Amino acid sequence: MEALLSSSSCTALFKPKLISPIPPKFNLKSFNFKTKFPLTNNPVAKFTPLKVANSPSSTAVSGEAVPVQMKAWVYDDYGDVSVLRFDESVAVPEIKEDQVLVKVAAAALNPVDFKRRLGKFKATDSPLPTVPGYDVAGTVVKVGSQVKSLKEGDEVYGDVNEKALDGPKQYGSLAEYVAVEEKLLALKPKNLDFKQAAGLPLAIETANEGLERAGFGPGKSILVLGGAGGVGSLVIQLAKHVFGASRVAATSSAGKLELLKSLGADLAIDYTKENFEELPEKFDVVYDAVGQCEKAVKVVKEGGSVVALTGAVTPPGFRFVVTSDGSALTKLNPFLESGKVKPVIDPKGPFPFSQVVEAFSYLETGRASGKVVISPIP
């Protein structure tokens, strides 16, 4: 899932609309959206016309002034990092009854973010323009009428999209505010700051759900391909410290082998020097975060399984689309608060909000260790 998070169809989430900057003497009747936002290079793209805010006024919510407009990163068409633009006049999203408004303190990038921006799943995407971002950590400043547990002032974290590929929100987390369903969020672990918490949600939920679907449990062995990545680094820790693995092996480049060992790997394999598929040892589960399922099946025990996040799937490999679930984060919070499981943040970060383009470019090199985090916001 961290790689492209393939597949599955589910009901699309609601599609809020962005608000554009306010040009002087704006005439809505004469505004030509086709000219302003031409789609000739992307004939199949959907596009929701932008609304315009009438006033930069603010609404006071429990002492927290919530403005009408906010700063955000936006793209109006699919493409490389050049389509990203910084916008200081995007509408603060309205919340539904089951949602809260989160003042974003930090966000994190995942491969699904850039693959979405490239248009890899445009057929099921929300309409353009898009404020990207899945992972968020911040403070609740407003709650919907049907919200049961969260309250204003709560520090929370989560993945804002219930299904990564099917109708992800038009308003994502790379903004000052984001509207999120209560069920997708959890209280932030007390021992983590916002930067650390933002690096967890999508990756730890993917790691956890993959292990559960594979039937992983105490006494079983696992090989993690791509153990230094955002998902892989958490698979190692969850397998060892939460699921009770008897043995954990993982692959990475030479410079990251010590990181693997520090996370709990019993065997750290340099994939540039060793072919893991030639290991005499077999594993109950292989968790493939890099797209090498065809090789992975060669080292899985009979009756075992391969979790494949990307690339072609070879039986007994399987792929799944992670479901964002705040209750999964709540369940894992004790392991985070005890220090048994730790977020892994790439040492080049966190990237400031002004360097989102640089953060995307770095993520797309495939060289990041752990998560690429954006903080502070704004």
XYZ file of C-alpha atoms in Angstrom:
378
model
C 0.000 0.000 0.000
C 2.767 2.453 0.719
C 4.032 1.968 -2.798
C 0.899 2.482 -4.899
C -1.699 0.900 -2.688
C -3.486 -0.852 -5.487
C -6.963 -2.000 -6.160
C -10.409 -2.303 -4.694
C -13.511 -0.268 -5.199
C -15.523 1.380 -2.518
C -17.915 4.261 -2.194
C -16.182 7.559 -2.846
C -15.886 10.001 0.015
C -17.507 13.416 -0.235
C -15.701 15.885 -2.426
C -15.391 19.346 -0.900
C -14.415 22.200 -3.135
C -11.405 24.449 -2.926
C -11.533 28.197 -2.996
C -9.261 30.183 -5.212
C -7.438 33.425 -4.434
C -9.654 36.529 -4.714
C -8.695 38.519 -7.800
C -9.513 42.231 -7.791
C -12.984 43.077 -9.130
C -13.766 39.388 -9.565
C -16.758 38.789 -11.872
C -18.060 35.258 -11.420
C -20.264 35.455 -14.516
C -17.393 36.366 -16.808
C -14.818 34.035 -15.249
C -13.794 31.396 -17.794
C -12.773 28.227 -15.975
C -11.738 26.466 -19.163
C -9.281 29.257 -19.907
C -8.085 29.583 -16.330
C -7.652 25.870 -15.794
C -7.231 24.238 -19.234
C -7.534 20.461 -19.301
C -6.219 19.868 -22.802
C -3.237 17.910 -21.499
C -5.443 15.694 -19.368
C -8.713 15.081 -21.206
C -10.049 12.555 -18.710
C -9.443 14.635 -15.580
C -12.390 15.686 -13.455
C -12.482 19.280 -12.306
C -14.688 20.974 -9.758
C -14.942 24.743 -10.321
C -13.511 26.777 -7.482
C -15.612 28.899 -5.185
C -14.490 32.326 -4.040
C -14.564 33.502 -0.439
C -16.369 36.779 0.152
C -14.421 37.853 3.216
C -11.196 37.025 5.060
C -13.086 37.125 8.375
C -12.568 34.534 11.115
C -14.860 32.490 13.329
C -13.885 32.148 16.973
C -14.074 28.562 18.239
C -13.289 28.083 21.943
C -10.648 30.783 21.826
C -9.126 29.446 18.587
C -9.737 31.805 15.676
C -10.574 29.695 12.641
C -10.084 31.768 9.486
C -12.119 31.524 6.296
C -8.974 31.074 4.217
C -5.754 29.146 4.777
C -2.357 28.425 3.302
C -2.071 25.148 1.427
C -0.206 23.317 -1.308
C -2.336 22.651 -4.369
C -2.114 21.105 -7.817
C -4.592 21.883 -10.600
C -3.556 19.085 -12.950
C -1.667 15.793 -12.739
C 2.073 15.752 -13.349
C 5.540 15.948 -11.790
C 6.525 18.195 -8.894
C 6.240 21.266 -11.127
C 2.421 21.142 -10.857
C 2.589 21.873 -7.114
C 1.899 25.459 -6.127
C 1.624 27.315 -2.828
C -1.704 29.076 -2.319
C -2.399 31.469 0.540
C -6.145 31.773 -0.130
C -7.604 28.274 -0.078
C -10.941 27.882 1.687
C -10.830 26.291 5.117
C -12.972 23.164 4.620
C -16.365 22.935 6.279
C -16.926 19.924 8.505
C -19.702 17.344 8.268
C -21.594 16.097 11.309
C -19.183 13.198 11.873
C -16.030 15.229 11.286
C -13.652 17.420 13.233
C -11.563 20.307 11.965
C -7.881 19.778 12.739
C -5.363 22.617 12.874
C -2.423 20.875 11.231
C 0.904 20.924 13.067
C 2.721 18.361 10.925
C 2.095 16.101 7.938
C 4.026 13.340 6.191
C 4.411 12.116 2.635
C 3.870 8.594 1.328
C 4.511 7.102 -2.111
C 0.752 7.140 -2.670
C 0.930 10.958 -2.499
C 3.180 11.308 -5.521
C 1.534 8.486 -7.431
C -1.812 10.176 -6.919
C -0.293 13.464 -8.134
C 0.999 11.657 -11.232
C -2.565 10.539 -11.997
C -1.970 6.833 -11.415
C -5.527 6.378 -10.156
C -7.270 9.398 -11.605
C -10.376 7.346 -12.472
C -11.233 7.004 -8.761
C -9.667 10.245 -7.509
C -11.619 13.226 -6.211
C -11.997 16.184 -8.591
C -9.105 18.528 -9.235
C -7.719 20.841 -7.923
C -6.244 18.890 -5.016
C -4.644 19.715 -1.699
C -2.479 16.574 -1.243
C -1.607 14.758 1.962
C -2.798 11.688 3.882
C -0.917 11.721 7.214
C -1.730 14.412 9.752
C -1.023 15.375 13.345
C -2.566 18.425 14.958
C -5.172 19.881 17.298
C -8.955 19.669 17.074
C -10.434 23.181 16.821
C -14.009 22.380 15.809
C -16.288 19.335 16.118
C -19.345 18.169 14.202
C -22.699 17.584 15.893
C -22.377 13.784 15.741
C -18.802 13.579 17.069
C -18.874 11.435 20.205
C -15.404 11.283 21.745
C -13.094 13.975 20.423
C -13.329 17.541 21.681
C -11.777 20.883 20.918
C -8.192 21.005 22.135
C -7.495 17.284 21.679
C -4.153 16.490 20.063
C -4.762 13.852 17.399
C -3.151 11.975 14.535
C -4.383 9.833 11.665
C -4.715 9.104 7.963
C -7.382 11.476 6.620
C -8.526 9.113 3.828
C -10.448 5.976 4.734
C -9.600 4.384 1.369
C -6.364 5.573 -0.181
C -7.277 5.064 -3.821
C -11.026 5.439 -3.916
C -12.247 8.988 -3.517
C -9.462 10.420 -1.345
C -10.265 13.868 -0.011
C -9.903 16.917 -2.224
C -8.639 18.725 0.884
C -5.646 16.825 2.289
C -3.210 17.454 5.120
C -0.701 19.744 3.380
C -2.647 22.742 4.609
C -3.228 24.717 7.782
C -6.540 22.931 8.418
C -8.134 19.644 7.366
C -11.601 18.164 7.971
C -11.444 14.525 9.078
C -13.981 11.913 10.174
C -13.680 11.225 13.887
C -13.378 7.477 13.240
C -10.123 7.999 11.283
C -8.312 9.719 14.156
C -6.786 8.747 17.491
C -5.368 10.749 20.360
C -1.679 11.434 19.801
C 0.629 9.290 21.943
C 1.656 11.430 24.908
C 5.373 10.794 24.475
C 5.501 11.800 20.794
C 5.621 15.289 19.357
C 3.558 16.248 16.322
C 6.430 15.585 13.911
C 6.884 12.032 15.172
C 3.153 11.328 15.243
C 2.624 12.611 11.693
C 5.085 10.038 10.386
C 3.027 7.098 11.628
C -0.607 6.763 10.515
C -0.728 5.367 6.979
C 2.497 3.386 7.361
C 1.744 1.808 10.746
C -1.832 0.990 9.735
C -0.532 -0.647 6.537
C 2.080 -2.619 8.478
C -0.440 -3.730 11.076
C -3.226 -4.691 8.682
C -0.844 -6.623 6.431
C 0.424 -8.682 9.367
C -3.120 -9.358 10.520
C -4.263 -10.427 7.054
C -1.250 -12.752 6.775
C -2.264 -14.452 10.008
C 1.020 -13.507 11.641
C 1.410 -14.290 15.317
C 3.635 -15.500 18.169
C 6.390 -17.919 17.236
C 6.288 -17.190 13.516
C 9.146 -15.918 11.343
C 9.098 -13.082 8.846
C 11.288 -11.560 6.126
C 10.726 -7.860 5.426
C 11.789 -6.592 2.004
C 12.555 -2.881 2.240
C 12.998 -2.851 5.977
C 14.294 0.719 6.170
C 11.286 2.277 4.440
C 8.247 3.891 6.005
C 6.180 0.695 6.136
C 9.061 -1.783 6.407
C 10.588 -0.113 9.461
C 7.263 -0.472 11.252
C 6.649 -4.050 10.069
C 9.923 -5.058 11.755
C 8.922 -3.416 15.029
C 5.321 -4.629 15.071
C 6.309 -8.182 14.147
C 8.919 -8.281 16.909
C 7.324 -6.303 19.719
C 3.566 -6.578 19.124
C 2.927 -9.829 17.225
C 5.602 -11.894 19.000
C 7.779 -12.977 16.057
C 10.308 -15.696 16.762
C 12.649 -14.396 14.063
C 12.746 -11.245 11.940
C 14.930 -10.819 8.856
C 14.970 -7.709 6.691
C 16.694 -6.267 3.635
C 18.179 -2.838 2.956
C 21.237 -1.244 1.425
C 24.537 -1.490 3.316
C 24.262 1.897 4.992
C 20.971 1.025 6.669
C 21.775 -2.411 8.098
C 22.413 -1.040 11.592
C 19.042 0.687 11.491
C 17.369 -2.651 10.782
C 19.116 -4.244 13.763
C 18.167 -1.351 16.045
C 14.519 -1.845 15.079
C 14.595 -5.512 16.052
C 15.819 -7.431 13.001
C 17.680 -10.615 13.935
C 19.128 -10.875 10.424
C 19.953 -7.767 8.347
C 20.575 -8.521 4.663
C 22.414 -6.196 2.276
C 20.427 -6.681 -0.922
C 23.267 -5.196 -2.989
C 25.504 -8.121 -2.013
C 23.141 -10.994 -1.216
C 20.217 -12.504 -3.078
C 17.625 -13.044 -0.396
C 15.755 -15.531 -2.595
C 18.758 -17.867 -2.336
C 18.642 -18.044 1.455
C 18.400 -21.622 2.754
C 16.083 -20.332 5.478
C 12.340 -20.145 4.795
C 9.840 -17.829 6.484
C 6.203 -18.047 7.552
C 5.529 -14.625 6.052
C 7.391 -12.391 3.614
C 6.304 -8.748 3.724
C 7.282 -7.269 0.358
C 7.325 -3.465 0.378
C 9.484 -3.138 -2.750
C 7.755 -5.134 -5.498
C 9.707 -8.399 -5.651
C 6.909 -10.884 -5.057
C 8.192 -13.309 -7.702
C 11.414 -13.706 -5.705
C 9.694 -13.488 -2.329
C 7.624 -16.632 -2.912
C 10.870 -18.624 -3.162
C 11.638 -18.088 0.530
C 8.188 -18.553 2.035
C 7.300 -21.764 3.839
C 4.639 -24.061 2.483
C 1.348 -22.744 3.765
C 2.863 -19.296 4.328
C 1.998 -16.050 2.582
C 3.554 -13.018 0.937
C 2.155 -9.549 1.553
C 2.820 -7.573 -1.652
C 2.440 -3.802 -1.521
C 3.444 -3.112 -5.113
C 4.379 -4.839 -8.355
C 3.005 -8.055 -9.828
C 1.547 -10.557 -7.373
C 2.593 -14.216 -7.501
C 0.660 -16.797 -5.416
C 0.672 -17.218 -2.468
C 1.194 -13.474 -2.507
C -1.716 -11.112 -1.944
C -2.334 -7.392 -2.026
C -4.762 -5.297 -0.017
C -5.890 -1.704 0.302
C -5.424 -0.487 3.839
C -8.477 0.932 5.594
C -7.750 3.997 7.686
C -9.046 3.308 11.172
C -8.477 5.404 14.268
C -9.234 2.416 16.492
C -6.183 0.621 15.054
C -4.006 3.564 16.095
C -5.618 3.623 19.540
C -4.837 -0.097 19.921
C -1.180 0.539 19.023
C -0.776 3.658 21.194
C 0.385 1.706 24.296
C 3.262 0.195 22.305
C 4.227 3.658 21.066
C 3.946 5.233 24.513
C 6.046 2.465 26.068
C 8.767 3.005 23.454
C 8.545 -0.556 22.149
C 7.563 0.834 18.745
C 9.151 4.059 17.535
C 8.511 6.312 14.561
C 11.399 6.471 12.096
C 11.825 9.928 10.569
C 14.234 10.434 7.693
C 17.263 12.428 8.920
C 16.959 14.919 6.063
C 13.710 16.093 7.576
C 11.541 17.464 8.803
C 11.098 19.666 5.752
C 9.572 23.101 6.403
C 6.185 23.859 4.845
C 7.899 26.071 2.272
C 9.857 23.064 0.943
C 7.066 20.658 0.053
C 8.362 20.459 -3.523
C 11.808 19.458 -2.256
C 10.230 16.919 0.099
C 8.296 15.307 -2.764
C 11.419 15.243 -4.933
C 13.405 13.540 -2.189
C 10.689 10.958 -1.518
C 10.580 10.107 -5.203
C 14.273 9.161 -5.214
C 13.339 6.064 -3.209
C 16.239 6.685 -0.824
C 14.358 7.878 2.249
C 14.751 6.047 5.555
C 11.465 5.893 7.392
C 9.106 8.792 6.740
C 9.478 12.182 5.051
C 7.811 14.662 7.390
C 6.610 18.238 6.794
C 6.755 20.489 9.866
C 5.955 23.028 11.109
C 2.768 23.924 9.259
C 2.490 26.674 8.247
